[in-house]
Structure formats: C-alpha cells, structure tokens
Coordinates of C-alpha atoms in Angstrom, one line a residue:
Chain A
M1 CA -31.0 -10.1 25.6
I2 CA -28.2 -8.1 27.2
K3 CA -26.5 -9.8 30.2
P4 CA -26.2 -7.9 33.5
I5 CA -22.7 -6.6 34.2
N6 CA -20.7 -6.6 37.5
I7 CA -18.6 -3.4 37.4
S8 CA -15.1 -3.5 38.8
I9 CA -13.1 -0.4 39.8
L10 CA -9.4 0.2 40.5
V11 CA -8.5 3.2 42.7
V12 CA -4.9 4.5 42.3
D13 CA -3.9 7.2 44.7
D14 CA -0.9 7.7 46.9
E15 CA -3.1 9.0 49.8
E16 CA -4.3 6.1 51.8
I17 CA -7.3 8.0 53.2
V18 CA -8.5 8.6 49.6
R19 CA -8.0 4.9 48.6
E20 CA -9.8 3.6 51.6
S21 CA -12.7 6.0 51.6
L22 CA -13.4 5.7 47.9
S23 CA -13.2 1.9 48.0
A24 CA -15.6 1.8 50.9
W25 CA -18.0 4.1 49.1
F26 CA -17.9 2.1 45.9
E27 CA -18.3 -1.2 47.7
E28 CA -21.5 0.1 49.4
D29 CA -22.8 0.6 45.9
G30 CA -22.1 -3.0 45.0
Y31 CA -19.0 -2.5 42.9
T32 CA -16.0 -4.7 43.0
V33 CA -13.1 -2.5 44.1
D34 CA -9.3 -2.8 44.3
K35 CA -6.6 -0.3 45.3
A36 CA -3.1 0.6 44.3
A37 CA -0.9 3.1 46.1
N38 CA 1.1 4.1 43.0
A39 CA 1.5 3.6 39.3
V40 CA 4.0 0.7 39.6
E41 CA 1.7 -1.3 41.9
A42 CA -1.2 -0.6 39.5
L43 CA 0.7 -1.8 36.5
N44 CA 1.8 -4.9 38.3
K45 CA -1.8 -5.7 39.1
L46 CA -2.7 -5.1 35.5
N47 CA -0.4 -7.9 34.5
I48 CA -2.8 -10.2 36.3
R49 CA -6.3 -8.7 35.6
R50 CA -8.2 -5.7 34.2
W51 CA -10.8 -3.4 35.6
D52 CA -13.7 -1.7 34.0
I53 CA -13.2 1.8 35.5
Y54 CA -10.0 3.4 36.8
F55 CA -9.9 6.3 39.3
I56 CA -6.3 7.7 39.0
D57 CA -4.7 10.5 41.0
I58 CA -2.9 12.8 38.6
K59 CA -0.1 13.8 41.0
M60 CA 1.8 10.8 42.3
P61 CA 5.5 10.3 43.1
G62 CA 7.3 8.5 40.3
I63 CA 5.0 7.8 37.3
D64 CA 2.3 10.4 37.4
G65 CA -1.4 9.9 36.6
L66 CA -1.3 11.0 33.0
E67 CA 1.6 8.6 32.2
L68 CA -0.2 5.8 34.0
M69 CA -3.3 6.6 32.0
H70 CA -1.3 6.4 28.8
R71 CA 0.1 3.0 29.8
I72 CA -3.2 1.6 30.8
Q73 CA -4.7 2.7 27.4
E74 CA -1.9 0.8 25.7
I75 CA -2.9 -2.4 27.4
D76 CA -6.7 -1.8 27.4
K77 CA -7.9 0.7 24.7
E78 CA -11.4 0.6 26.1
A79 CA -10.6 1.4 29.7
L80 CA -12.7 4.1 31.2
I81 CA -10.4 6.4 33.1
I82 CA -11.4 9.1 35.5
I83 CA -8.6 11.5 36.7
I84 CA -8.5 12.7 40.3
T85 CA -6.9 16.1 40.8
A86 CA -6.5 18.1 43.9
Y87 CA -6.5 21.4 42.0
A88 CA -9.2 22.6 39.7
S89 CA -6.5 22.9 37.1
V90 CA -8.2 23.4 33.7
D91 CA -5.0 22.7 31.8
T92 CA -4.4 19.4 33.4
A93 CA -8.0 18.4 33.1
V94 CA -8.2 19.3 29.5
Q95 CA -5.0 17.5 28.7
A96 CA -6.3 14.4 30.4
L97 CA -9.5 14.6 28.5
K98 CA -7.7 15.1 25.2
N99 CA -5.6 12.1 26.0
G100 CA -8.7 10.0 26.3
A101 CA -9.8 10.3 30.0
Y102 CA -13.5 9.9 30.4
D103 CA -13.8 12.7 32.9
Y104 CA -12.0 14.3 35.9
V105 CA -13.0 15.0 39.4
T106 CA -11.4 17.3 42.0
K107 CA -10.6 16.5 45.6
P108 CA -12.4 17.0 48.0
F109 CA -15.3 15.3 46.1
D110 CA -18.8 16.6 46.1
P111 CA -20.7 13.4 46.9
D112 CA -23.6 14.3 44.5
H113 CA -21.2 15.1 41.7
L114 CA -19.3 11.9 42.3
S115 CA -22.4 9.8 42.3
L116 CA -23.5 11.2 39.0
L117 CA -20.1 10.8 37.5
V118 CA -19.9 7.1 38.5
R119 CA -23.4 6.5 37.3
N120 CA -22.6 8.0 33.9
A121 CA -19.3 6.1 33.7
V122 CA -21.0 2.8 34.5
R123 CA -23.7 3.6 31.9
Q124 CA -21.0 4.3 29.4
F125 CA -19.3 1.0 30.1
E126 CA -22.6 -0.9 29.9
L127 CA -23.4 0.7 26.6
S128 CA -20.1 -0.4 25.3
I129 CA -20.7 -4.0 26.3
E130 CA -24.3 -3.8 25.0
N131 CA -22.9 -2.5 21.7
K132 CA -20.5 -5.5 21.4
Q133 CA -23.3 -7.9 22.3
L134 CA -25.6 -6.3 19.7
K135 CA -22.8 -6.5 17.2
G136 CA -22.6 -10.2 17.9
Q137 CA -26.3 -10.5 17.4
I138 CA -26.0 -8.5 14.2
E139 CA -23.4 -11.0 13.0
T140 CA -26.3 -13.4 12.5
L141 CA -28.5 -10.6 11.0
A142 CA -25.7 -9.6 8.6
K143 CA -25.4 -13.0 7.2
A144 CA -25.1 -13.5 3.5
P145 CA -28.3 -13.8 1.5
E146 CA -29.3 -17.2 0.3
M147 CA -27.7 -18.1 -3.0
I148 CA -30.0 -20.6 -4.4
G149 CA -28.6 -22.8 -7.2
V150 CA -26.9 -26.1 -7.7
S151 CA -25.2 -25.7 -11.1
R152 CA -21.5 -25.9 -11.4
H153 CA -21.5 -22.3 -12.6
W154 CA -23.4 -21.1 -9.5
N155 CA -21.1 -23.0 -7.2
E156 CA -18.2 -21.3 -9.0
I157 CA -19.8 -17.9 -8.3
K158 CA -20.2 -18.8 -4.7
E159 CA -16.5 -19.7 -4.5
S160 CA -15.5 -16.5 -6.2
I161 CA -17.5 -14.5 -3.7
R162 CA -15.9 -16.4 -0.8
I163 CA -12.5 -15.5 -2.1
V164 CA -13.0 -11.9 -3.0
A165 CA -15.4 -10.8 -0.2
P166 CA -12.9 -10.5 2.6
T167 CA -10.6 -8.2 0.4
E168 CA -11.0 -4.6 -0.6
T169 CA -10.9 -5.5 -4.2
T170 CA -13.2 -3.7 -6.6
V171 CA -15.5 -6.2 -8.3
M172 CA -17.4 -6.0 -11.5
I173 CA -20.4 -8.2 -11.8
R174 CA -21.6 -8.9 -15.4
G175 CA -24.7 -10.6 -16.7
E176 CA -28.1 -10.1 -18.3
S177 CA -30.9 -8.2 -16.5
G178 CA -32.6 -10.3 -13.8
T179 CA -29.7 -12.8 -13.3
G180 CA -29.0 -11.9 -9.7
K181 CA -26.2 -9.4 -10.0
E182 CA -27.4 -7.4 -7.0
L183 CA -27.8 -10.6 -5.0
V184 CA -24.1 -11.3 -5.8
A185 CA -23.1 -7.8 -4.7
H186 CA -25.1 -8.2 -1.5
S187 CA -23.5 -11.5 -0.8
I188 CA -20.0 -10.0 -1.2
H189 CA -20.8 -7.2 1.1
T190 CA -22.2 -9.4 3.9
Q191 CA -19.2 -11.6 3.8
S192 CA -16.8 -8.7 4.0
P193 CA -15.4 -6.9 7.0
R194 CA -17.6 -4.0 6.0
R195 CA -20.8 -5.9 6.6
F196 CA -21.8 -3.8 9.7
A197 CA -21.9 -0.7 7.6
P198 CA -24.4 -0.2 4.8
M199 CA -24.2 -1.3 1.2
V200 CA -25.5 1.7 -0.7
T201 CA -26.9 1.0 -4.1
V202 CA -27.1 3.5 -7.0
N203 CA -28.9 2.4 -10.1
C204 CA -27.1 4.6 -12.6
G205 CA -29.4 3.5 -15.4
A206 CA -32.5 4.8 -13.7
I207 CA -31.3 8.4 -13.2
T208 CA -30.3 11.2 -15.6
D209 CA -26.7 12.3 -15.4
T210 CA -27.8 15.7 -13.9
L211 CA -29.6 14.0 -11.0
L212 CA -26.9 11.3 -10.8
E213 CA -24.4 13.9 -9.8
S214 CA -26.5 15.0 -6.8
E215 CA -27.3 11.4 -6.0
L216 CA -23.7 10.4 -5.8
F217 CA -22.0 13.5 -4.4
G218 CA -24.9 15.2 -2.6
H219 CA -25.5 18.9 -2.7
E220 CA -25.4 21.9 -0.3
K221 CA -28.3 24.1 0.5
G222 CA -28.8 26.5 -2.4
A223 CA -26.7 24.5 -4.8
F224 CA -29.4 24.9 -7.4
T225 CA -33.0 26.1 -7.6
G226 CA -35.2 24.4 -5.0
A227 CA -32.3 23.0 -2.9
L228 CA -33.5 24.3 0.4
Y229 CA -31.7 21.8 2.5
R230 CA -28.4 20.0 2.2
R231 CA -28.3 16.4 0.9
K232 CA -25.7 13.8 1.5
G233 CA -24.7 11.8 -1.5
K234 CA -24.4 8.1 -1.8
L235 CA -20.6 8.2 -1.7
E236 CA -20.8 9.8 1.7
L237 CA -23.5 7.5 3.0
A238 CA -21.3 4.5 2.0
D239 CA -18.5 5.6 4.3
G240 CA -17.2 2.5 6.0
G241 CA -19.4 0.3 3.8
T242 CA -19.8 -0.7 0.2
L243 CA -20.9 1.3 -2.8
F244 CA -22.8 -0.7 -5.4
L245 CA -23.0 1.0 -8.8
D246 CA -25.6 -0.8 -10.9
E247 CA -25.7 -0.4 -14.7
I248 CA -22.4 1.4 -14.6
G249 CA -22.2 1.3 -18.4
T250 CA -25.0 3.9 -18.7
I251 CA -23.2 6.9 -17.1
G252 CA -22.2 9.8 -19.3
P253 CA -18.7 11.1 -20.0
K254 CA -18.6 14.0 -17.5
M255 CA -19.9 11.7 -14.7
Q256 CA -17.3 9.2 -15.6
I257 CA -14.5 11.7 -15.0
D258 CA -16.0 12.9 -11.7
L259 CA -16.6 9.3 -10.5
L260 CA -13.0 8.2 -11.5
R261 CA -11.6 11.0 -9.5
A262 CA -13.7 10.2 -6.4
I263 CA -12.9 6.5 -6.7
E264 CA -9.1 7.2 -6.9
T265 CA -8.9 9.7 -4.1
R266 CA -11.9 8.8 -2.0
E267 CA -12.5 12.6 -1.8
F268 CA -15.1 14.8 -3.3
T269 CA -17.2 17.9 -2.7
R270 CA -21.0 18.1 -2.6
L271 CA -22.5 20.1 -5.4
G272 CA -22.3 23.8 -4.6
G273 CA -20.0 23.1 -1.7
N274 CA -16.3 23.7 -0.9
E275 CA -15.8 21.3 1.9
I276 CA -13.8 18.2 1.0
I277 CA -15.6 15.1 2.1
H278 CA -13.6 12.0 2.8
S279 CA -15.3 8.6 2.4
D280 CA -13.9 5.2 2.8
F281 CA -16.0 2.8 0.7
R282 CA -15.4 -0.4 -1.3
I283 CA -16.8 -0.5 -4.8
L284 CA -18.9 -3.2 -6.5
C285 CA -20.4 -2.5 -9.9
A286 CA -22.6 -4.3 -12.3
T287 CA -23.4 -4.0 -16.0
N288 CA -25.3 -5.9 -18.6
S289 CA -23.7 -4.1 -21.5
D290 CA -20.7 -4.8 -23.5
L291 CA -18.3 -2.4 -21.8
E292 CA -15.3 -3.5 -23.9
E293 CA -17.2 -2.3 -27.0
S294 CA -18.2 0.9 -25.3
V295 CA -14.5 1.5 -24.5
K296 CA -13.5 0.8 -28.1
V297 CA -16.0 3.3 -29.6
G298 CA -15.1 5.8 -26.9
N299 CA -18.4 5.8 -24.9
F300 CA -16.7 4.6 -21.8
R301 CA -13.4 5.8 -20.4
E302 CA -10.7 3.2 -20.6
D303 CA -9.1 4.4 -17.3
L304 CA -12.4 4.1 -15.5
Y305 CA -12.9 0.7 -17.1
Y306 CA -9.7 -0.7 -15.7
R307 CA -10.2 0.9 -12.4
L308 CA -13.5 -0.9 -12.0
K309 CA -12.7 -4.2 -13.7
V310 CA -10.2 -5.5 -11.2
F311 CA -12.1 -8.7 -10.4
S312 CA -14.9 -10.0 -12.6
I313 CA -17.8 -12.2 -11.8
I314 CA -20.0 -13.3 -14.7
V315 CA -23.5 -14.5 -14.0
L316 CA -24.8 -16.6 -16.8
P317 CA -28.5 -16.2 -17.9
L318 CA -30.8 -18.8 -16.5
R319 CA -31.2 -20.6 -19.9
Q320 CA -27.6 -21.5 -19.7
R321 CA -27.9 -23.1 -16.3
P322 CA -31.3 -24.8 -16.4
E323 CA -30.3 -27.1 -13.6
D324 CA -30.8 -24.1 -11.3
I325 CA -34.4 -23.7 -12.3
P326 CA -36.0 -26.4 -10.0
S327 CA -34.3 -25.2 -6.8
L328 CA -35.1 -21.6 -7.6
A329 CA -38.7 -22.4 -8.5
L330 CA -39.1 -24.3 -5.2
F331 CA -37.5 -21.4 -3.3
F332 CA -39.9 -18.9 -4.7
L333 CA -42.7 -21.3 -4.2
E334 CA -42.0 -21.5 -0.5
K335 CA -41.4 -17.8 -0.2
Y336 CA -44.7 -16.8 -1.8
S337 CA -46.7 -19.6 -0.2
R338 CA -45.6 -18.2 3.2
T339 CA -46.5 -14.6 2.4
M340 CA -49.8 -15.6 0.8
N341 CA -50.6 -18.0 3.7
K342 CA -51.1 -20.9 1.3
P343 CA -50.8 -24.5 2.5
A344 CA -47.8 -26.5 1.5
M345 CA -47.5 -26.2 -2.3
S346 CA -45.5 -28.1 -4.8
I347 CA -44.9 -28.3 -8.5
S348 CA -45.8 -31.3 -10.7
A349 CA -43.0 -33.0 -12.7
E350 CA -44.7 -31.7 -15.9
G351 CA -44.8 -28.2 -14.5
L352 CA -41.1 -28.3 -13.7
S353 CA -40.4 -29.6 -17.1
K354 CA -42.2 -26.7 -18.7
L355 CA -40.2 -24.3 -16.5
E356 CA -36.9 -26.0 -17.4
S357 CA -37.6 -25.8 -21.2
Y358 CA -38.5 -22.1 -21.3
Y359 CA -36.1 -19.5 -22.6
W360 CA -36.4 -17.1 -19.6
P361 CA -35.5 -13.8 -21.3
G362 CA -36.1 -12.1 -18.0
N363 CA -34.0 -14.6 -16.1
V364 CA -34.5 -15.2 -12.4
R365 CA -36.7 -12.2 -12.0
E366 CA -39.1 -13.5 -14.6
L367 CA -39.1 -16.9 -12.9
E368 CA -39.9 -15.4 -9.6
N369 CA -42.8 -13.4 -11.1
T370 CA -44.1 -16.5 -12.9
I371 CA -44.1 -18.5 -9.6
E372 CA -45.9 -15.8 -7.7
S373 CA -48.4 -15.3 -10.5
A374 CA -49.0 -19.1 -10.6
L375 CA -49.6 -19.2 -6.9
V376 CA -52.3 -16.6 -7.2
R377 CA -54.1 -18.6 -9.8
A378 CA -53.5 -22.0 -8.4
K379 CA -56.6 -24.1 -7.9
S380 CA -54.9 -26.9 -6.1
H381 CA -51.8 -27.3 -4.0
I382 CA -49.8 -28.8 -6.9
L383 CA -48.9 -26.4 -9.6
Q384 CA -49.5 -27.7 -13.1
P385 CA -48.1 -26.6 -16.5
S386 CA -51.4 -24.7 -17.1
D387 CA -50.7 -22.5 -14.0
F388 CA -47.5 -21.1 -15.6
F389 CA -48.2 -18.4 -18.1
L390 CA -45.0 -18.0 -20.2
S391 CA -44.7 -15.6 -23.1
E392 CA -44.6 -17.2 -26.5
E393 CA -41.0 -16.9 -27.6
P394 CA -40.8 -17.2 -31.4
A395 CA -38.8 -20.4 -32.2
N396 CA -36.4 -18.7 -34.6
N397 CA -35.5 -16.1 -31.9
R398 CA -34.1 -18.9 -29.8
P399 CA -30.8 -20.4 -30.6
A400 CA -31.0 -23.7 -32.4
S401 CA -29.6 -25.5 -29.4
L402 CA -32.8 -24.6 -27.5
R403 CA -35.4 -25.6 -30.1
T404 CA -37.4 -28.7 -30.1
M405 CA -36.8 -31.4 -32.9
A406 CA -40.2 -30.5 -34.5
E407 CA -39.2 -26.8 -34.6
I408 CA -35.8 -27.6 -36.2
E409 CA -37.4 -29.9 -38.7
K410 CA -40.1 -27.4 -39.7
Q411 CA -37.5 -24.6 -40.2
H412 CA -35.2 -26.9 -42.2
L413 CA -38.1 -27.9 -44.5
Q414 CA -39.0 -24.3 -45.0
D415 CA -35.4 -23.4 -45.8
I416 CA -35.2 -26.2 -48.4
L417 CA -38.5 -25.2 -50.0
E418 CA -37.3 -21.7 -50.3
Y419 CA -34.0 -22.9 -51.9
T420 CA -35.8 -25.1 -54.4
H421 CA -38.5 -22.4 -55.1
W422 CA -41.1 -24.9 -53.9
N423 CA -40.1 -27.6 -56.2
I424 CA -41.5 -30.6 -54.2
S425 CA -39.6 -33.2 -56.2
R426 CA -36.3 -31.5 -55.8
T427 CA -37.1 -30.9 -52.1
A428 CA -37.8 -34.5 -51.6
R429 CA -34.5 -35.6 -53.3
I430 CA -32.5 -33.2 -51.1
L431 CA -34.2 -34.4 -47.9
N432 CA -33.9 -38.0 -49.0
L433 CA -37.7 -38.4 -48.6
D434 CA -40.5 -39.4 -51.0
R435 CA -42.9 -36.7 -52.3
V436 CA -45.9 -38.1 -50.3
T437 CA -43.9 -37.7 -47.1
V438 CA -43.0 -34.1 -48.0
Y439 CA -46.7 -33.3 -48.6
K440 CA -47.6 -34.9 -45.3
K441 CA -45.0 -32.8 -43.5
L442 CA -46.3 -29.7 -45.1
E443 CA -49.8 -30.5 -43.8
K444 CA -48.4 -31.5 -40.4
F445 CA -46.5 -28.2 -39.9
G446 CA -49.2 -26.1 -41.5
I447 CA -46.8 -24.8 -44.2
N448 CA -48.5 -23.3 -47.2
R449 CA -47.0 -22.3 -50.5
P450 CA -46.7 -18.5 -50.6
V451 CA -49.2 -16.9 -53.0
N452 CA -46.7 -15.4 -55.4
N453 CA -44.7 -18.5 -55.7
E454 CA -46.5 -20.5 -58.4
Chain B
M1 CA -55.2 -5.3 19.3
S2 CA -53.5 -2.0 20.3
T3 CA -54.9 1.3 19.1
I4 CA -52.7 4.1 17.8
H5 CA -54.2 7.5 17.4
L6 CA -52.9 9.4 14.4
L7 CA -53.8 13.1 14.9
T8 CA -53.1 15.0 11.7
S9 CA -52.8 18.7 11.7
Q10 CA -51.6 20.9 8.9
F11 CA -50.9 17.8 6.8
P12 CA -52.6 18.1 3.4
Y13 CA -51.8 14.7 2.0
P14 CA -54.7 12.3 2.5
K15 CA -53.3 9.7 0.1
S16 CA -50.1 9.6 2.1
I17 CA -52.1 9.1 5.3
K18 CA -54.0 6.2 3.7
A19 CA -50.8 4.6 2.4
V20 CA -49.0 4.9 5.7
V21 CA -52.0 3.6 7.8
G22 CA -52.5 0.7 5.3
F23 CA -48.9 -0.3 5.6
I24 CA -48.7 -0.2 9.4
E25 CA -52.0 -1.9 9.9
N26 CA -51.1 -4.7 7.5
N27 CA -47.7 -5.3 9.0
F28 CA -48.1 -4.7 12.8
P29 CA -50.5 -5.8 15.4
C30 CA -52.3 -2.5 15.8
S31 CA -55.1 -0.5 14.5
I32 CA -54.8 3.2 13.6
Q33 CA -57.5 5.8 14.3
N34 CA -57.0 8.8 12.2
T35 CA -58.3 12.1 13.4
S36 CA -57.7 15.3 11.6
G37 CA -57.6 18.5 13.6
P38 CA -58.0 22.1 12.5
D39 CA -55.0 23.7 10.9
D40 CA -54.3 26.2 13.6
I41 CA -54.0 23.6 16.4
L42 CA -50.3 23.3 16.4
P43 CA -48.5 25.1 19.3
G44 CA -44.9 26.0 19.7
F45 CA -44.2 28.3 16.7
D46 CA -40.9 30.1 17.1
Q47 CA -40.9 33.5 15.3
V48 CA -37.1 33.7 15.2
R49 CA -36.4 30.2 13.9
Y50 CA -39.6 30.0 11.9
Q51 CA -40.1 26.5 13.1
Y52 CA -42.3 24.6 15.5
D53 CA -41.0 23.4 18.9
A54 CA -41.6 19.6 18.9
F55 CA -41.5 19.4 22.7
Q56 CA -44.3 21.9 23.0
I57 CA -46.4 20.0 20.5
I58 CA -46.0 16.7 22.4
R59 CA -46.8 18.5 25.7
Q60 CA -50.1 19.8 24.4
V61 CA -51.4 16.4 23.3
N62 CA -54.5 15.2 25.1
S63 CA -53.2 12.3 27.2
N64 CA -56.7 11.1 28.1
L65 CA -56.9 9.2 24.8
P66 CA -56.3 5.5 25.3
G67 CA -53.3 4.0 23.5
L68 CA -50.4 5.7 21.9
I69 CA -50.7 9.0 20.1
I70 CA -48.8 10.3 17.1
V71 CA -49.3 13.8 15.9
L72 CA -48.6 14.1 12.1
C73 CA -48.0 17.5 10.6
D74 CA -46.1 19.0 7.7
V75 CA -44.4 22.0 9.5
D76 CA -40.7 22.3 10.1
L77 CA -39.8 21.0 13.6
F78 CA -37.0 21.7 15.9
I79 CA -35.8 21.1 19.5
P80 CA -33.5 23.6 21.1
I81 CA -30.2 21.7 20.8
F82 CA -30.8 20.7 17.1
T83 CA -31.3 22.8 14.0
Y84 CA -34.2 20.5 13.0
V85 CA -35.8 17.2 13.8
F86 CA -38.0 14.9 11.6
G87 CA -39.9 13.8 14.7
L88 CA -39.8 13.5 18.4
A89 CA -41.0 11.0 21.0
T90 CA -40.3 10.4 24.6
L91 CA -38.9 7.0 25.4
N92 CA -41.7 4.9 26.8
G93 CA -43.9 7.9 26.5
K94 CA -47.5 8.4 25.3
A95 CA -47.2 10.8 22.5
A96 CA -44.9 11.6 19.6
V97 CA -44.8 14.0 16.7
V98 CA -43.7 13.4 13.1
S99 CA -43.4 16.0 10.4
G100 CA -43.4 15.3 6.7
H101 CA -41.8 18.7 6.0
R102 CA -38.2 17.7 5.5
L103 CA -39.2 14.4 3.9
H104 CA -40.3 16.0 0.6
N105 CA -37.9 15.7 -2.3
R106 CA -38.7 19.2 -3.4
Y107 CA -36.9 20.8 -0.5
Y108 CA -33.8 19.2 -1.8
G109 CA -34.3 20.5 -5.3
L110 CA -35.4 17.2 -6.6
P111 CA -38.6 16.2 -8.4
E112 CA -41.4 15.4 -5.9
N113 CA -42.0 11.7 -5.6
E114 CA -45.1 10.6 -3.7
A115 CA -43.9 7.0 -3.2
V116 CA -40.6 8.1 -1.8
F117 CA -42.4 10.6 0.5
N118 CA -44.8 7.9 1.7
E119 CA -41.9 5.5 2.4
R120 CA -40.0 8.1 4.4
L121 CA -43.1 9.1 6.3
T122 CA -43.8 5.4 7.2
K123 CA -40.3 4.9 8.4
E124 CA -40.3 8.0 10.6
I125 CA -43.7 7.1 12.1
L126 CA -42.5 3.6 12.9
H127 CA -39.3 5.0 14.3
E128 CA -41.1 7.3 16.7
L129 CA -43.6 4.6 17.6
G130 CA -40.6 2.4 18.5
H131 CA -39.4 5.1 20.9
L132 CA -42.8 5.2 22.5
C133 CA -42.5 1.5 23.0
G134 CA -39.2 1.9 24.8
L135 CA -36.9 1.1 21.8
R136 CA -33.6 3.0 21.6
H137 CA -31.6 3.5 18.5
C138 CA -30.4 0.3 16.9
P139 CA -27.0 -0.2 15.4
D140 CA -28.4 -2.3 12.6
Y141 CA -28.3 0.1 9.6
S142 CA -31.3 -1.6 8.0
C143 CA -33.5 -1.5 11.1
V144 CA -36.1 1.2 11.2
M145 CA -34.8 2.1 14.7
C146 CA -31.4 3.0 13.3
N147 CA -30.6 6.7 14.0
S148 CA -31.0 8.7 10.8
P149 CA -30.2 12.3 11.1
T150 CA -30.6 13.1 7.4
V151 CA -33.2 12.1 4.8
D152 CA -30.6 10.1 2.9
E153 CA -30.0 7.9 5.9
I154 CA -33.8 7.5 6.2
D155 CA -33.7 6.2 2.6
L156 CA -30.9 3.8 3.5
K157 CA -32.8 2.0 6.3
T158 CA -35.9 -0.2 5.8
A159 CA -39.4 0.1 7.2
V160 CA -38.7 -3.1 9.1
F161 CA -37.7 -3.7 12.7
C162 CA -34.8 -6.1 13.2
P163 CA -35.8 -9.2 15.2
N164 CA -34.5 -7.8 18.5
C165 CA -36.4 -4.6 18.1
Y166 CA -39.5 -6.3 16.8
D167 CA -39.7 -8.5 19.9
Q168 CA -39.7 -5.5 22.1
L169 CA -42.2 -3.7 19.9
Q170 CA -44.6 -6.7 20.0
C171 CA -44.6 -6.7 23.8
C172 CA -45.5 -3.0 23.8
L173 CA -48.3 -3.4 21.2
A174 CA -49.9 -6.3 23.1
P175 CA -53.4 -5.4 24.1
N176 CA -52.8 -5.9 27.9
H177 CA -49.7 -3.7 27.9
P178 CA -49.9 -1.4 30.9
G179 CA -49.3 1.6 28.7
H180 CA -52.6 1.3 26.9

C-alpha cells in the first residue's frame, strides 16, 4: 500500500509579484508552499528543511538560478527543479535540462501549461517515492531462500555465505549434483547489494558450445542463418546483478578464452555485432567436476580457473551429512503436502531411519523426489518405510563405512573363501570359527560354492 | 469466477493454447473461453512496416462480450512509437492483444522449443491481463508484471505475480468486480 504524499514547493524568484502569485496558485491546489527572494535566502532555508519541488528563476542578482540549482542538487540529489526563465532562451533551457532540471517554464506562464507541468512534476515525485516504498517491500521479497539443514557443515556454509555475500568476490561452489549448489548461489545473491537486480543462470553443461556463445553474448539480427531478430545475452541481462555459471567445467577451450576476456574487462560484443557492450555483473560459478585435474591435463585454462576460484564453498553430499536428512525430509513433506492439499503429514521413526541410512546418490534432489513420490502413494497421514521407494544400491558400491554389519561380514567371508579356494577348514581357522558355524553362515548369506571351484 | 475470453486468430498452435489455458485456469481464479476466429479477421496491417497495428486490433474487439478479452495471434505487432511489441493492453481496459510471433526461438536463429514458447506466451498473456486489471509495471524482476522489452527479459521473469501485484489482480478477477 503506497502512502498518500503531501507535496511541498519552494518558489525562488527576485520578483515579489511572481513569488506571491505562484504561491497563492499552488496553495489553492493544496500544496505546501514557501518562498525565497534570492539564492542566499533559499540556501539558508535549506539548512533547516527540504522541499519536494523547486521553482527557481534563472536570472537573479548574486547567485543565479543555475548555480542555485547546482547547489541544491549537491544537498538533495533527488530534488525536482523547474527553471523559470523570462526569455524563451533555448540555450539556457537546454543547459538547465542537461544539468538535471526537470523542466523549464517561461514567464508569463500559460496557466494550462503550468498546470500540466506541475501535475507531471508531482507525478514524477510520487513515482519516485512509490519506487522507494516498493523497494522496501521488495526487501522482504528479495530475502534469502531457506537453507534447511542443521549439520555443522551446513552451518559453516551459511556462515561462509554471510561473509562473502556482501562483497563482489567471485565464488566457486563445488559439490555433487543435487547437493544444492544453485540454492547456495541464490542465497549469496539475495544477501548481496545486487539483490534487486536479477541473478541470471546459465547451465553451461546443458548447451553446446556453439549455442553457448549466443546464450552468453547474445547476437545481432542476421548474425547467422535464421537470426531474424537481435538477442541479448545472459552477460548483458546480468548487468547490475549476478551471473551464475553452472557446470563451468564443461565449457570448451574457445569459450573459455572468450569468457575470460569478458570476465576481466566486463566488455564484449554480441555475435555478429561491433557495438561494445558493458555489463557490470558479479560472478558465481559451480562445478561437480575435478577442475584441478582438468587444468592439469589441459582441458581447463589455468588463468580462467584462478579467475573463478577466488572464494570456494564446498557442499558435501547428503550421505556425508545425514543429520540434515530429517529436517530436509520434513521441509519437503510440508511443501508437497501444501501443494497436494493433503492434511498434516508426518514421517514415522522407522521411515526416517530408512531415509537416514540410504546412500542418496542423487543427494537432496533425490530426497525431494522421494518425499513427493511417497506423498502421492501415501495411504495414511504417517509415511512408513514402505512408502519410500529407494533404488537398490549394491553393497559393494558403497564405501565400507556405510555398509551394515551383515554386509561387511558377508563380504569378508566371501573374500576369505576366495583366498582359501573354498577350503572350509582353512577358512574356519582364519576366521577363528568352527566349520559348522562357517557352513551356517554360508547358508544364512546364501553363498554358494562357484561351479568351477571343486 | 471471472471469465476471460481468449480470441485466437492466425494462431496455428492448438497445443500451446491448451497449455496456456491449462496453466492459467489451474493457478488463477478465472475460467478461459477460447474462441478461434477466421484467419483474415485481424485489422491494422501496415504495408510499409509489414506489421500489424496493435492499437487497431484492440479497437476492433467486440466489447459486448462480458469479462476481459485477449486476442491471441501470431503476427508481428507494433505501435507507432516502437519498432515492435509483444502485446498491448489498455490499463484497466477491456481488451488486450498478445502475439506469439517474436516469442518463437526460430526467429532468433535457435532451435524451436515448444516448452519455451509456451512459457513465454503464458507470461505475456498474464502480463497483459495484469494491465487490464490495472497493474502497472513492477520493479520486481521476477514478477510477471516486470517490464520486459526483449524475449530474453521475458525468460528472466517468472509466470508468477509478486504478492503486491497478485493482491490487486485477485480483486480484479473477483466475480463481482464492476469491470465484468
């Protein structure tokens, strides 16, 4: 809701008749009006208060109107200044406009023209206030996205974001696919001074290098076959904001050179164009690949690497921070319950346990999909382990630290049997067990002697 | 529930219409009646510019229809002071026009992408609908009411009204709104 505004006007003119008539006319229209006979009086009054709109005569003894305008602008950059001139002097008017005057008006005034001028000036002022108020409202809209997680690692990431967001530093976010790298980027952007301008995302891995060039730099009409209209590139769109380059490790050698130049100079041309485009953007990038290895083997330029890797944030895979799983699961549960119009849902302790023990190769994205899918299938308001369909991850694909005792025992037994060429007695001696127990374990784990191993 | 008339003319993309209508009806308190007109119905063709005058199209719309009206076409639109427009609506007016012409990837030398086209079309229709409901351009770059003079800026914003704009839109789309 935009608050109504009471406009105040200051009339500065050495002619009393002009001051008095204008003031009376403005007061009839409901404006608050004050007067000054010369620039010095106006500046003295400015020490005490400001006005929204200034009517200033250009020709006054002592400090003239243009100089007064300049001084007012030093005090109040947003002052709306209308110059009064007795001559229809184009040069003076143009100079005033070039120096930032809102408009000019010639004496004697045409009442109709003056009405329109004041109406427009008032509207301009109101728009400026409205803009500020809207920006204040946008402050709440441009708030950082929710960073769900309770692990020490996640809290460290939040602290890193808090530190680096207000700066202009380039940030490289690293982590497996689905860990939340874009979320981190978004959080940095919305906590930065650039939050009122867009964060423009380019998924470098999803586009071929040929298309990526146009995507990043844009192209002019006729730049290539079929290009009937000009297109702005993402670098241009990100002006004033943030450019997020996802999967940066996938871009080809030529693109790396062009990108490095654009990042260093903040200048580029569109494909097929000559005009140099300037764009002021902050860079965030992300990768799930081993960039250091790519640099070593020559697939990624070292200079670009160091240009991008100024500040690193590493996002660990979900399996390495299982304490984040319950809060994430409940967050997604609430999100999808709302969109699916389901009554208050919860997850049983056994269900949570199943989620916490899973490997999550797809990380947070996979967890989100699992919760959504479980909600679709759910037959009651409490999600059970059977509601979660998790892919069977082969035990020996998982690191030993994440296997169950039974899995570890089975694998060890198989290893020893292979070592002893299925000599049960020798296997029993190595494992410090009796033969009967070894046979029982073979039966328990379903381990059969291989056919060719007699 | 408010009714919005979608009058299609010279718009040969039935799947896109279905996608757009489905999205809007699922997310906003309105129902859309889609009527397709004969292909020669569009007025305002300018022989010199080889474009259609958006003002003339809006003026020719039958204002006897209840509810708001959006003319959907695929011809290149202009208004005299601009080289092109994606669409046009009068603030708090009755009718708007939206063209899919400059929303196609192929005109930018890129592979055609139906999903991208549908998304852009949805945003432009919502944007002009917002103007019909009295909404001005929004400074929030993600709001569908953000001014987007190029197709790239259309891609940047979402098909969502920010909370402030949505509040105003809801009032306009209420069944007892005087405009309907």
